[in-house]
Amino acid sequence: MKKSVVGLSLFFLCITSLISRSIAVEVADAPKEIWVKIDLWKRRLFLMEGSKVVQSFPVAAGKENFPTPIGNWKVTEKSREWGGGFGTRWLGLNVPWGTYGIHGTNQPNSIGHDTSHGCIRMLNSDIERLFERTPVGVTVRIEGPIFGREEWRMKKLVRGDRGTLVMLVQNRLQAAGYYSGPVDGIFGQALERTVKRYQRDHRLLVTGQIQLPEYIHLGLLE
């Protein structure tokens, strides 16, 4: 009887070990998610597979008055042969306040600088390689200085402005219970009214605009 129990125990241990190894192999062999990381500080784009860098490319980013949108986006469209300043390939992003994407260029000397109107520019040979590896739905994470580069002036936000900063202000005002509109990065009339109400409640100069005092009060600057 004891021999039978020992035998069964060894049998189950072997089975458990085999199952564990099988699961470990499956996990190890599972394909890693492909995604794109763009570092605006370095002006480089990284094609990622999980946490591993597969390829790295130099890029051009938005200039002072046309900053590149920072945040997590998705590729929503792919096109070939846009031509002209857009080069040979286009990867459109789901930025809510405008048309932004990753594309080629007919100005290769601009790569490595802040020269675009907010899009990410790449050499045509590089965007063609990236195009083949990035299906619609891929995540694109753009990281960089929220308030722009140190040498850029502080951005005053007024009605009609669009961008990452506007979206951050909407987020903070929504969290504070003031704003109930869409967090879409568009500074419209509803946001202007909300800003005025916030300014009155916190004894700030009522302008309907976002400047240094509002940035500090909303916790966006220290």
mmCIF file with all atom_site columns, C-alpha atoms in Angstrom:
data_model
loop_
_atom_site.group_PDB
_atom_site.id
_atom_site.type_symbol
_atom_site.label_atom_id
_atom_site.label_alt_id
_atom_site.label_comp_id
_atom_site.label_asym_id
_atom_site.label_entity_id
_atom_site.label_seq_id
_atom_site.pdbx_PDB_ins_code
_atom_site.Cartn_x
_atom_site.Cartn_y
_atom_site.Cartn_z
_atom_site.occupancy
_atom_site.B_iso_or_equiv
_atom_site.pdbx_formal_charge
_atom_site.auth_seq_id
_atom_site.auth_comp_id
_atom_site.auth_asym_id
_atom_site.auth_atom_id
_atom_site.pdbx_PDB_model_num
ATOM 1   C CA . MET A 1 1   ? 0.000   0.000  0.000   1.00 0.00 ? 1   MET A CA 1
ATOM 2   C CA . LYS A 1 2   ? 2.820   2.374  0.949   1.00 0.00 ? 2   LYS A CA 1
ATOM 3   C CA . LYS A 1 3   ? 4.581   1.562  -2.321  1.00 0.00 ? 3   LYS A CA 1
ATOM 4   C CA . SER A 1 4   ? 1.391   2.426  -4.241  1.00 0.00 ? 4   SER A CA 1
ATOM 5   C CA . VAL A 1 5   ? 1.050   5.771  -2.436  1.00 0.00 ? 5   VAL A CA 1
ATOM 6   C CA . VAL A 1 6   ? 4.706   6.611  -3.058  1.00 0.00 ? 6   VAL A CA 1
ATOM 7   C CA . GLY A 1 7   ? 4.353   5.585  -6.686  1.00 0.00 ? 7   GLY A CA 1
ATOM 8   C CA . LEU A 1 8   ? 1.275   7.754  -7.173  1.00 0.00 ? 8   LEU A CA 1
ATOM 9   C CA . SER A 1 9   ? 2.997   10.680 -5.468  1.00 0.00 ? 9   SER A CA 1
ATOM 10  C CA . LEU A 1 10  ? 5.997   10.391 -7.764  1.00 0.00 ? 10  LEU A CA 1
ATOM 11  C CA . PHE A 1 11  ? 3.690   10.084 -10.763 1.00 0.00 ? 11  PHE A CA 1
ATOM 12  C CA . PHE A 1 12  ? 1.813   13.295 -9.872  1.00 0.00 ? 12  PHE A CA 1
ATOM 13  C CA . LEU A 1 13  ? 5.095   15.106 -9.166  1.00 0.00 ? 13  LEU A CA 1
ATOM 14  C CA . CYS A 1 14  ? 6.348   14.168 -12.626 1.00 0.00 ? 14  CYS A CA 1
ATOM 15  C CA . ILE A 1 15  ? 3.102   15.269 -14.265 1.00 0.00 ? 15  ILE A CA 1
ATOM 16  C CA . THR A 1 16  ? 3.132   18.575 -12.339 1.00 0.00 ? 16  THR A CA 1
ATOM 17  C CA . SER A 1 17  ? 6.747   19.172 -13.337 1.00 0.00 ? 17  SER A CA 1
ATOM 18  C CA . LEU A 1 18  ? 5.986   18.485 -17.000 1.00 0.00 ? 18  LEU A CA 1
ATOM 19  C CA . ILE A 1 19  ? 2.959   20.812 -16.949 1.00 0.00 ? 19  ILE A CA 1
ATOM 20  C CA . SER A 1 20  ? 5.000   23.561 -15.265 1.00 0.00 ? 20  SER A CA 1
ATOM 21  C CA . ARG A 1 21  ? 7.737   23.224 -17.864 1.00 0.00 ? 21  ARG A CA 1
ATOM 22  C CA . SER A 1 22  ? 5.177   23.283 -20.661 1.00 0.00 ? 22  SER A CA 1
ATOM 23  C CA . ILE A 1 23  ? 3.580   26.459 -19.285 1.00 0.00 ? 23  ILE A CA 1
ATOM 24  C CA . ALA A 1 24  ? 7.007   28.062 -18.843 1.00 0.00 ? 24  ALA A CA 1
ATOM 25  C CA . VAL A 1 25  ? 7.923   27.266 -22.455 1.00 0.00 ? 25  VAL A CA 1
ATOM 26  C CA . GLU A 1 26  ? 4.607   28.651 -23.706 1.00 0.00 ? 26  GLU A CA 1
ATOM 27  C CA . VAL A 1 27  ? 5.089   31.875 -21.727 1.00 0.00 ? 27  VAL A CA 1
ATOM 28  C CA . ALA A 1 28  ? 8.672   32.218 -22.928 1.00 0.00 ? 28  ALA A CA 1
ATOM 29  C CA . ASP A 1 29  ? 7.644   31.628 -26.543 1.00 0.00 ? 29  ASP A CA 1
ATOM 30  C CA . ALA A 1 30  ? 4.615   33.954 -26.414 1.00 0.00 ? 30  ALA A CA 1
ATOM 31  C CA . PRO A 1 31  ? 5.021   36.806 -28.919 1.00 0.00 ? 31  PRO A CA 1
ATOM 32  C CA . LYS A 1 32  ? 5.781   40.177 -27.338 1.00 0.00 ? 32  LYS A CA 1
ATOM 33  C CA . GLU A 1 33  ? 3.658   43.194 -28.171 1.00 0.00 ? 33  GLU A CA 1
ATOM 34  C CA . ILE A 1 34  ? 5.015   45.432 -30.936 1.00 0.00 ? 34  ILE A CA 1
ATOM 35  C CA . TRP A 1 35  ? 4.732   49.133 -30.135 1.00 0.00 ? 35  TRP A CA 1
ATOM 36  C CA . VAL A 1 36  ? 6.456   52.422 -30.904 1.00 0.00 ? 36  VAL A CA 1
ATOM 37  C CA . LYS A 1 37  ? 8.198   54.750 -28.467 1.00 0.00 ? 37  LYS A CA 1
ATOM 38  C CA . ILE A 1 38  ? 9.205   58.271 -29.498 1.00 0.00 ? 38  ILE A CA 1
ATOM 39  C CA . ASP A 1 39  ? 11.632  60.207 -27.301 1.00 0.00 ? 39  ASP A CA 1
ATOM 40  C CA . LEU A 1 40  ? 11.387  63.920 -28.094 1.00 0.00 ? 40  LEU A CA 1
ATOM 41  C CA . TRP A 1 41  ? 14.354  64.744 -25.856 1.00 0.00 ? 41  TRP A CA 1
ATOM 42  C CA . LYS A 1 42  ? 16.594  62.523 -27.985 1.00 0.00 ? 42  LYS A CA 1
ATOM 43  C CA . ARG A 1 43  ? 14.584  62.993 -31.196 1.00 0.00 ? 43  ARG A CA 1
ATOM 44  C CA . ARG A 1 44  ? 14.569  59.261 -31.772 1.00 0.00 ? 44  ARG A CA 1
ATOM 45  C CA . LEU A 1 45  ? 11.911  56.671 -32.530 1.00 0.00 ? 45  LEU A CA 1
ATOM 46  C CA . PHE A 1 46  ? 12.202  53.159 -31.129 1.00 0.00 ? 46  PHE A CA 1
ATOM 47  C CA . LEU A 1 47  ? 10.369  50.130 -32.502 1.00 0.00 ? 47  LEU A CA 1
ATOM 48  C CA . MET A 1 48  ? 9.747   48.021 -29.407 1.00 0.00 ? 48  MET A CA 1
ATOM 49  C CA . GLU A 1 49  ? 8.951   44.358 -28.848 1.00 0.00 ? 49  GLU A CA 1
ATOM 50  C CA . GLY A 1 50  ? 7.819   44.221 -25.249 1.00 0.00 ? 50  GLY A CA 1
ATOM 51  C CA . SER A 1 51  ? 10.655  45.956 -23.385 1.00 0.00 ? 51  SER A CA 1
ATOM 52  C CA . LYS A 1 52  ? 13.244  45.208 -26.079 1.00 0.00 ? 52  LYS A CA 1
ATOM 53  C CA . VAL A 1 53  ? 14.364  47.790 -28.654 1.00 0.00 ? 53  VAL A CA 1
ATOM 54  C CA . VAL A 1 54  ? 14.137  46.167 -32.089 1.00 0.00 ? 54  VAL A CA 1
ATOM 55  C CA . GLN A 1 55  ? 15.109  49.181 -34.197 1.00 0.00 ? 55  GLN A CA 1
ATOM 56  C CA . SER A 1 56  ? 15.948  52.841 -33.580 1.00 0.00 ? 56  SER A CA 1
ATOM 57  C CA . PHE A 1 57  ? 15.613  55.772 -35.978 1.00 0.00 ? 57  PHE A CA 1
ATOM 58  C CA . PRO A 1 58  ? 16.385  59.525 -35.857 1.00 0.00 ? 58  PRO A CA 1
ATOM 59  C CA . VAL A 1 59  ? 13.351  61.801 -36.290 1.00 0.00 ? 59  VAL A CA 1
ATOM 60  C CA . ALA A 1 60  ? 12.329  65.431 -36.586 1.00 0.00 ? 60  ALA A CA 1
ATOM 61  C CA . ALA A 1 61  ? 9.669   66.764 -34.196 1.00 0.00 ? 61  ALA A CA 1
ATOM 62  C CA . GLY A 1 62  ? 7.398   69.799 -33.891 1.00 0.00 ? 62  GLY A CA 1
ATOM 63  C CA . LYS A 1 63  ? 8.785   73.306 -33.558 1.00 0.00 ? 63  LYS A CA 1
ATOM 64  C CA . GLU A 1 64  ? 7.939   75.750 -30.769 1.00 0.00 ? 64  GLU A CA 1
ATOM 65  C CA . ASN A 1 65  ? 4.596   76.987 -32.109 1.00 0.00 ? 65  ASN A CA 1
ATOM 66  C CA . PHE A 1 66  ? 3.587   73.528 -33.390 1.00 0.00 ? 66  PHE A CA 1
ATOM 67  C CA . PRO A 1 67  ? 4.549   71.050 -30.638 1.00 0.00 ? 67  PRO A CA 1
ATOM 68  C CA . THR A 1 68  ? 4.299   67.319 -31.160 1.00 0.00 ? 68  THR A CA 1
ATOM 69  C CA . PRO A 1 69  ? 1.412   65.828 -29.109 1.00 0.00 ? 69  PRO A CA 1
ATOM 70  C CA . ILE A 1 70  ? 2.718   63.979 -26.054 1.00 0.00 ? 70  ILE A CA 1
ATOM 71  C CA . GLY A 1 71  ? 0.819   60.934 -24.822 1.00 0.00 ? 71  GLY A CA 1
ATOM 72  C CA . ASN A 1 72  ? -0.253  57.420 -25.753 1.00 0.00 ? 72  ASN A CA 1
ATOM 73  C CA . TRP A 1 73  ? -1.852  57.172 -29.184 1.00 0.00 ? 73  TRP A CA 1
ATOM 74  C CA . LYS A 1 74  ? -2.869  54.500 -31.684 1.00 0.00 ? 74  LYS A CA 1
ATOM 75  C CA . VAL A 1 75  ? -2.083  54.106 -35.369 1.00 0.00 ? 75  VAL A CA 1
ATOM 76  C CA . THR A 1 76  ? -5.476  54.525 -37.036 1.00 0.00 ? 76  THR A CA 1
ATOM 77  C CA . GLU A 1 77  ? -4.525  54.621 -40.720 1.00 0.00 ? 77  GLU A CA 1
ATOM 78  C CA . LYS A 1 78  ? -1.708  53.689 -43.070 1.00 0.00 ? 78  LYS A CA 1
ATOM 79  C CA . SER A 1 79  ? -1.066  55.171 -46.505 1.00 0.00 ? 79  SER A CA 1
ATOM 80  C CA . ARG A 1 80  ? 1.557   54.993 -49.230 1.00 0.00 ? 80  ARG A CA 1
ATOM 81  C CA . GLU A 1 81  ? 2.956   57.660 -51.525 1.00 0.00 ? 81  GLU A CA 1
ATOM 82  C CA . TRP A 1 82  ? 1.571   60.805 -49.908 1.00 0.00 ? 82  TRP A CA 1
ATOM 83  C CA . GLY A 1 83  ? 4.367   62.600 -51.705 1.00 0.00 ? 83  GLY A CA 1
ATOM 84  C CA . GLY A 1 84  ? 5.826   66.059 -51.219 1.00 0.00 ? 84  GLY A CA 1
ATOM 85  C CA . GLY A 1 85  ? 6.677   66.957 -47.639 1.00 0.00 ? 85  GLY A CA 1
ATOM 86  C CA . PHE A 1 86  ? 5.031   63.765 -46.353 1.00 0.00 ? 86  PHE A CA 1
ATOM 87  C CA . GLY A 1 87  ? 7.441   61.448 -48.134 1.00 0.00 ? 87  GLY A CA 1
ATOM 88  C CA . THR A 1 88  ? 6.614   57.889 -49.136 1.00 0.00 ? 88  THR A CA 1
ATOM 89  C CA . ARG A 1 89  ? 4.624   56.598 -46.140 1.00 0.00 ? 89  ARG A CA 1
ATOM 90  C CA . TRP A 1 90  ? 2.084   57.886 -43.607 1.00 0.00 ? 90  TRP A CA 1
ATOM 91  C CA . LEU A 1 91  ? 1.016   56.436 -40.243 1.00 0.00 ? 91  LEU A CA 1
ATOM 92  C CA . GLY A 1 92  ? -1.939  58.438 -38.913 1.00 0.00 ? 92  GLY A CA 1
ATOM 93  C CA . LEU A 1 93  ? -2.511  58.803 -35.153 1.00 0.00 ? 93  LEU A CA 1
ATOM 94  C CA . ASN A 1 94  ? -5.763  59.232 -33.201 1.00 0.00 ? 94  ASN A CA 1
ATOM 95  C CA . VAL A 1 95  ? -4.902  62.655 -31.756 1.00 0.00 ? 95  VAL A CA 1
ATOM 96  C CA . PRO A 1 96  ? -8.315  64.296 -31.120 1.00 0.00 ? 96  PRO A CA 1
ATOM 97  C CA . TRP A 1 97  ? -7.392  67.926 -31.808 1.00 0.00 ? 97  TRP A CA 1
ATOM 98  C CA . GLY A 1 98  ? -5.840  67.643 -35.261 1.00 0.00 ? 98  GLY A CA 1
ATOM 99  C CA . THR A 1 99  ? -4.212  65.554 -37.983 1.00 0.00 ? 99  THR A CA 1
ATOM 100 C CA . TYR A 1 100 ? -0.925  64.144 -36.741 1.00 0.00 ? 100 TYR A CA 1
ATOM 101 C CA . GLY A 1 101 ? 1.147   61.206 -37.831 1.00 0.00 ? 101 GLY A CA 1
ATOM 102 C CA . ILE A 1 102 ? 4.523   59.673 -38.555 1.00 0.00 ? 102 ILE A CA 1
ATOM 103 C CA . HIS A 1 103 ? 5.679   60.199 -42.122 1.00 0.00 ? 103 HIS A CA 1
ATOM 104 C CA . GLY A 1 104 ? 8.609   60.532 -44.490 1.00 0.00 ? 104 GLY A CA 1
ATOM 105 C CA . THR A 1 105 ? 10.043  63.745 -45.850 1.00 0.00 ? 105 THR A CA 1
ATOM 106 C CA . ASN A 1 106 ? 11.537  65.488 -48.866 1.00 0.00 ? 106 ASN A CA 1
ATOM 107 C CA . GLN A 1 107 ? 13.825  67.417 -46.492 1.00 0.00 ? 107 GLN A CA 1
ATOM 108 C CA . PRO A 1 108 ? 16.232  64.792 -45.120 1.00 0.00 ? 108 PRO A CA 1
ATOM 109 C CA . ASN A 1 109 ? 18.443  67.486 -43.561 1.00 0.00 ? 109 ASN A CA 1
ATOM 110 C CA . SER A 1 110 ? 15.576  68.365 -41.169 1.00 0.00 ? 110 SER A CA 1
ATOM 111 C CA . ILE A 1 111 ? 15.878  65.029 -39.369 1.00 0.00 ? 111 ILE A CA 1
ATOM 112 C CA . GLY A 1 112 ? 17.269  65.472 -35.867 1.00 0.00 ? 112 GLY A CA 1
ATOM 113 C CA . HIS A 1 113 ? 15.730  68.921 -35.406 1.00 0.00 ? 113 HIS A CA 1
ATOM 114 C CA . ASP A 1 114 ? 12.445  70.522 -34.252 1.00 0.00 ? 114 ASP A CA 1
ATOM 115 C CA . THR A 1 115 ? 11.188  71.593 -37.661 1.00 0.00 ? 115 THR A CA 1
ATOM 116 C CA . SER A 1 116 ? 7.769   70.033 -38.287 1.00 0.00 ? 116 SER A CA 1
ATOM 117 C CA . HIS A 1 117 ? 4.214   71.270 -37.708 1.00 0.00 ? 117 HIS A CA 1
ATOM 118 C CA . GLY A 1 118 ? 3.756   68.652 -34.984 1.00 0.00 ? 118 GLY A CA 1
ATOM 119 C CA . CYS A 1 119 ? 4.149   65.411 -36.922 1.00 0.00 ? 119 CYS A CA 1
ATOM 120 C CA . ILE A 1 120 ? 7.073   63.035 -36.580 1.00 0.00 ? 120 ILE A CA 1
ATOM 121 C CA . ARG A 1 121 ? 9.281   63.084 -39.665 1.00 0.00 ? 121 ARG A CA 1
ATOM 122 C CA . MET A 1 122 ? 11.545  60.225 -40.682 1.00 0.00 ? 122 MET A CA 1
ATOM 123 C CA . LEU A 1 123 ? 13.855  59.490 -43.572 1.00 0.00 ? 123 LEU A CA 1
ATOM 124 C CA . ASN A 1 124 ? 11.858  57.803 -46.331 1.00 0.00 ? 124 ASN A CA 1
ATOM 125 C CA . SER A 1 125 ? 13.960  54.634 -46.094 1.00 0.00 ? 125 SER A CA 1
ATOM 126 C CA . ASP A 1 126 ? 13.292  54.483 -42.331 1.00 0.00 ? 126 ASP A CA 1
ATOM 127 C CA . ILE A 1 127 ? 9.531   55.098 -42.473 1.00 0.00 ? 127 ILE A CA 1
ATOM 128 C CA . GLU A 1 128 ? 9.244   52.398 -45.146 1.00 0.00 ? 128 GLU A CA 1
ATOM 129 C CA . ARG A 1 129 ? 10.867  49.889 -42.774 1.00 0.00 ? 129 ARG A CA 1
ATOM 130 C CA . LEU A 1 130 ? 8.684   51.014 -39.861 1.00 0.00 ? 130 LEU A CA 1
ATOM 131 C CA . PHE A 1 131 ? 5.558   50.917 -42.052 1.00 0.00 ? 131 PHE A CA 1
ATOM 132 C CA . GLU A 1 132 ? 5.978   47.183 -42.660 1.00 0.00 ? 132 GLU A CA 1
ATOM 133 C CA . ARG A 1 133 ? 6.222   46.408 -38.927 1.00 0.00 ? 133 ARG A CA 1
ATOM 134 C CA . THR A 1 134 ? 3.354   48.525 -37.565 1.00 0.00 ? 134 THR A CA 1
ATOM 135 C CA . PRO A 1 135 ? -0.233  47.439 -38.282 1.00 0.00 ? 135 PRO A CA 1
ATOM 136 C CA . VAL A 1 136 ? -3.244  49.621 -37.560 1.00 0.00 ? 136 VAL A CA 1
ATOM 137 C CA . GLY A 1 137 ? -3.948  49.574 -33.830 1.00 0.00 ? 137 GLY A CA 1
ATOM 138 C CA . VAL A 1 138 ? -0.320  49.680 -32.699 1.00 0.00 ? 138 VAL A CA 1
ATOM 139 C CA . THR A 1 139 ? 0.373   51.870 -29.650 1.00 0.00 ? 139 THR A CA 1
ATOM 140 C CA . VAL A 1 140 ? 2.588   54.917 -30.164 1.00 0.00 ? 140 VAL A CA 1
ATOM 141 C CA . ARG A 1 141 ? 3.918   56.446 -26.940 1.00 0.00 ? 141 ARG A CA 1
ATOM 142 C CA . ILE A 1 142 ? 5.331   59.947 -27.377 1.00 0.00 ? 142 ILE A CA 1
ATOM 143 C CA . GLU A 1 143 ? 7.434   61.154 -24.458 1.00 0.00 ? 143 GLU A CA 1
ATOM 144 C CA . GLY A 1 144 ? 8.933   64.602 -24.053 1.00 0.00 ? 144 GLY A CA 1
ATOM 145 C CA . PRO A 1 145 ? 8.898   67.948 -22.252 1.00 0.00 ? 145 PRO A CA 1
ATOM 146 C CA . ILE A 1 146 ? 5.258   68.866 -21.564 1.00 0.00 ? 146 ILE A CA 1
ATOM 147 C CA . PHE A 1 147 ? 6.054   72.580 -21.517 1.00 0.00 ? 147 PHE A CA 1
ATOM 148 C CA . GLY A 1 148 ? 8.457   72.394 -24.438 1.00 0.00 ? 148 GLY A CA 1
ATOM 149 C CA . ARG A 1 149 ? 12.206  72.737 -24.418 1.00 0.00 ? 149 ARG A CA 1
ATOM 150 C CA . GLU A 1 150 ? 13.860  74.954 -21.828 1.00 0.00 ? 150 GLU A CA 1
ATOM 151 C CA . GLU A 1 151 ? 14.676  77.621 -24.394 1.00 0.00 ? 151 GLU A CA 1
ATOM 152 C CA . TRP A 1 152 ? 11.011  77.885 -25.464 1.00 0.00 ? 152 TRP A CA 1
ATOM 153 C CA . ARG A 1 153 ? 8.817   80.499 -23.804 1.00 0.00 ? 153 ARG A CA 1
ATOM 154 C CA . MET A 1 154 ? 6.013   79.517 -21.424 1.00 0.00 ? 154 MET A CA 1
ATOM 155 C CA . LYS A 1 155 ? 2.843   78.872 -23.406 1.00 0.00 ? 155 LYS A CA 1
ATOM 156 C CA . LYS A 1 156 ? -0.187  81.003 -22.530 1.00 0.00 ? 156 LYS A CA 1
ATOM 157 C CA . LEU A 1 157 ? -3.389  79.098 -23.296 1.00 0.00 ? 157 LEU A CA 1
ATOM 158 C CA . VAL A 1 158 ? -6.385  80.963 -24.704 1.00 0.00 ? 158 VAL A CA 1
ATOM 159 C CA . ARG A 1 159 ? -9.630  79.990 -26.404 1.00 0.00 ? 159 ARG A CA 1
ATOM 160 C CA . GLY A 1 160 ? -8.866  78.420 -29.756 1.00 0.00 ? 160 GLY A CA 1
ATOM 161 C CA . ASP A 1 161 ? -5.635  76.759 -28.651 1.00 0.00 ? 161 ASP A CA 1
ATOM 162 C CA . ARG A 1 162 ? -5.154  73.013 -29.067 1.00 0.00 ? 162 ARG A CA 1
ATOM 163 C CA . GLY A 1 163 ? -2.687  70.497 -27.760 1.00 0.00 ? 163 GLY A CA 1
ATOM 164 C CA . THR A 1 164 ? -1.345  68.384 -24.940 1.00 0.00 ? 164 THR A CA 1
ATOM 165 C CA . LEU A 1 165 ? -1.269  71.283 -22.468 1.00 0.00 ? 165 LEU A CA 1
ATOM 166 C CA . VAL A 1 166 ? -4.951  72.024 -23.069 1.00 0.00 ? 166 VAL A CA 1
ATOM 167 C CA . MET A 1 167 ? -5.755  68.353 -22.460 1.00 0.00 ? 167 MET A CA 1
ATOM 168 C CA . LEU A 1 168 ? -3.820  68.413 -19.179 1.00 0.00 ? 168 LEU A CA 1
ATOM 169 C CA . VAL A 1 169 ? -5.714  71.510 -18.021 1.00 0.00 ? 169 VAL A CA 1
ATOM 170 C CA . GLN A 1 170 ? -9.025  69.843 -18.925 1.00 0.00 ? 170 GLN A CA 1
ATOM 171 C CA . ASN A 1 171 ? -7.956  66.784 -16.951 1.00 0.00 ? 171 ASN A CA 1
ATOM 172 C CA . ARG A 1 172 ? -7.052  68.772 -13.838 1.00 0.00 ? 172 ARG A CA 1
ATOM 173 C CA . LEU A 1 173 ? -10.222 70.863 -13.935 1.00 0.00 ? 173 LEU A CA 1
ATOM 174 C CA . GLN A 1 174 ? -12.300 67.719 -14.427 1.00 0.00 ? 174 GLN A CA 1
ATOM 175 C CA . ALA A 1 175 ? -10.610 66.033 -11.450 1.00 0.00 ? 175 ALA A CA 1
ATOM 176 C CA . ALA A 1 176 ? -11.335 69.137 -9.360  1.00 0.00 ? 176 ALA A CA 1
ATOM 177 C CA . GLY A 1 177 ? -15.039 68.896 -10.253 1.00 0.00 ? 177 GLY A CA 1
ATOM 178 C CA . TYR A 1 178 ? -15.136 71.994 -12.446 1.00 0.00 ? 178 TYR A CA 1
ATOM 179 C CA . TYR A 1 179 ? -15.064 70.701 -16.005 1.00 0.00 ? 179 TYR A CA 1
ATOM 180 C CA . SER A 1 180 ? -17.507 68.184 -17.471 1.00 0.00 ? 180 SER A CA 1
ATOM 181 C CA . GLY A 1 181 ? -16.794 68.580 -21.185 1.00 0.00 ? 181 GLY A CA 1
ATOM 182 C CA . PRO A 1 182 ? -14.702 66.352 -23.449 1.00 0.00 ? 182 PRO A CA 1
ATOM 183 C CA . VAL A 1 183 ? -11.011 65.987 -22.637 1.00 0.00 ? 183 VAL A CA 1
ATOM 184 C CA . ASP A 1 184 ? -9.994  66.500 -26.252 1.00 0.00 ? 184 ASP A CA 1
ATOM 185 C CA . GLY A 1 185 ? -7.204  69.073 -26.128 1.00 0.00 ? 185 GLY A CA 1
ATOM 186 C CA . ILE A 1 186 ? -9.383  71.809 -27.658 1.00 0.00 ? 186 ILE A CA 1
ATOM 187 C CA . PHE A 1 187 ? -9.767  75.104 -25.756 1.00 0.00 ? 187 PHE A CA 1
ATOM 188 C CA . GLY A 1 188 ? -13.396 75.993 -26.502 1.00 0.00 ? 188 GLY A CA 1
ATOM 189 C CA . GLN A 1 189 ? -16.017 78.269 -24.944 1.00 0.00 ? 189 GLN A CA 1
ATOM 190 C CA . ALA A 1 190 ? -17.003 75.708 -22.309 1.00 0.00 ? 190 ALA A CA 1
ATOM 191 C CA . LEU A 1 191 ? -13.425 75.425 -21.083 1.00 0.00 ? 191 LEU A CA 1
ATOM 192 C CA . GLU A 1 192 ? -13.037 79.205 -21.059 1.00 0.00 ? 192 GLU A CA 1
ATOM 193 C CA . ARG A 1 193 ? -16.137 79.560 -18.843 1.00 0.00 ? 193 ARG A CA 1
ATOM 194 C CA . THR A 1 194 ? -14.803 76.838 -16.563 1.00 0.00 ? 194 THR A CA 1
ATOM 195 C CA . VAL A 1 195 ? -11.419 78.547 -16.251 1.00 0.00 ? 195 VAL A CA 1
ATOM 196 C CA . LYS A 1 196 ? -13.124 81.828 -15.287 1.00 0.00 ? 196 LYS A CA 1
ATOM 197 C CA . ARG A 1 197 ? -15.170 80.068 -12.604 1.00 0.00 ? 197 ARG A CA 1
ATOM 198 C CA . TYR A 1 198 ? -12.059 78.365 -11.276 1.00 0.00 ? 198 TYR A CA 1
ATOM 199 C CA . GLN A 1 199 ? -10.208 81.689 -11.201 1.00 0.00 ? 199 GLN A CA 1
ATOM 200 C CA . ARG A 1 200 ? -13.021 83.394 -9.290  1.00 0.00 ? 200 ARG A CA 1
ATOM 201 C CA . ASP A 1 201 ? -13.238 80.583 -6.742  1.00 0.00 ? 201 ASP A CA 1
ATOM 202 C CA . HIS A 1 202 ? -9.484  80.648 -6.127  1.00 0.00 ? 202 HIS A CA 1
ATOM 203 C CA . ARG A 1 203 ? -9.075  84.431 -6.167  1.00 0.00 ? 203 ARG A CA 1
ATOM 204 C CA . LEU A 1 204 ? -7.018  84.498 -9.333  1.00 0.00 ? 204 LEU A CA 1
ATOM 205 C CA . LEU A 1 205 ? -7.225  87.238 -11.945 1.00 0.00 ? 205 LEU A CA 1
ATOM 206 C CA . VAL A 1 206 ? -10.304 86.356 -14.042 1.00 0.00 ? 206 VAL A CA 1
ATOM 207 C CA . THR A 1 207 ? -9.120  86.200 -17.657 1.00 0.00 ? 207 THR A CA 1
ATOM 208 C CA . GLY A 1 208 ? -10.372 82.855 -18.940 1.00 0.00 ? 208 GLY A CA 1
ATOM 209 C CA . GLN A 1 209 ? -6.765  82.132 -19.895 1.00 0.00 ? 209 GLN A CA 1
ATOM 210 C CA . ILE A 1 210 ? -4.158  79.767 -18.505 1.00 0.00 ? 210 ILE A CA 1
ATOM 211 C CA . GLN A 1 211 ? -0.881  81.384 -17.500 1.00 0.00 ? 211 GLN A CA 1
ATOM 212 C CA . LEU A 1 212 ? 1.808   80.760 -14.880 1.00 0.00 ? 212 LEU A CA 1
ATOM 213 C CA . PRO A 1 213 ? -0.467  81.271 -11.799 1.00 0.00 ? 213 PRO A CA 1
ATOM 214 C CA . GLU A 1 214 ? -3.037  78.812 -13.169 1.00 0.00 ? 214 GLU A CA 1
ATOM 215 C CA . TYR A 1 215 ? -0.368  76.231 -14.073 1.00 0.00 ? 215 TYR A CA 1
ATOM 216 C CA . ILE A 1 216 ? 0.954   76.409 -10.508 1.00 0.00 ? 216 ILE A CA 1
ATOM 217 C CA . HIS A 1 217 ? -2.492  76.356 -8.890  1.00 0.00 ? 217 HIS A CA 1
ATOM 218 C CA . LEU A 1 218 ? -3.536  73.336 -10.956 1.00 0.00 ? 218 LEU A CA 1
ATOM 219 C CA . GLY A 1 219 ? -0.386  71.496 -9.911  1.00 0.00 ? 219 GLY A CA 1
ATOM 220 C CA . LEU A 1 220 ? 1.124   71.421 -13.390 1.00 0.00 ? 220 LEU A CA 1
ATOM 221 C CA . LEU A 1 221 ? 4.111   73.487 -12.272 1.00 0.00 ? 221 LEU A CA 1
ATOM 222 C CA . GLU A 1 222 ? 5.838   73.910 -8.937  1.00 0.00 ? 222 GLU A CA 1
#
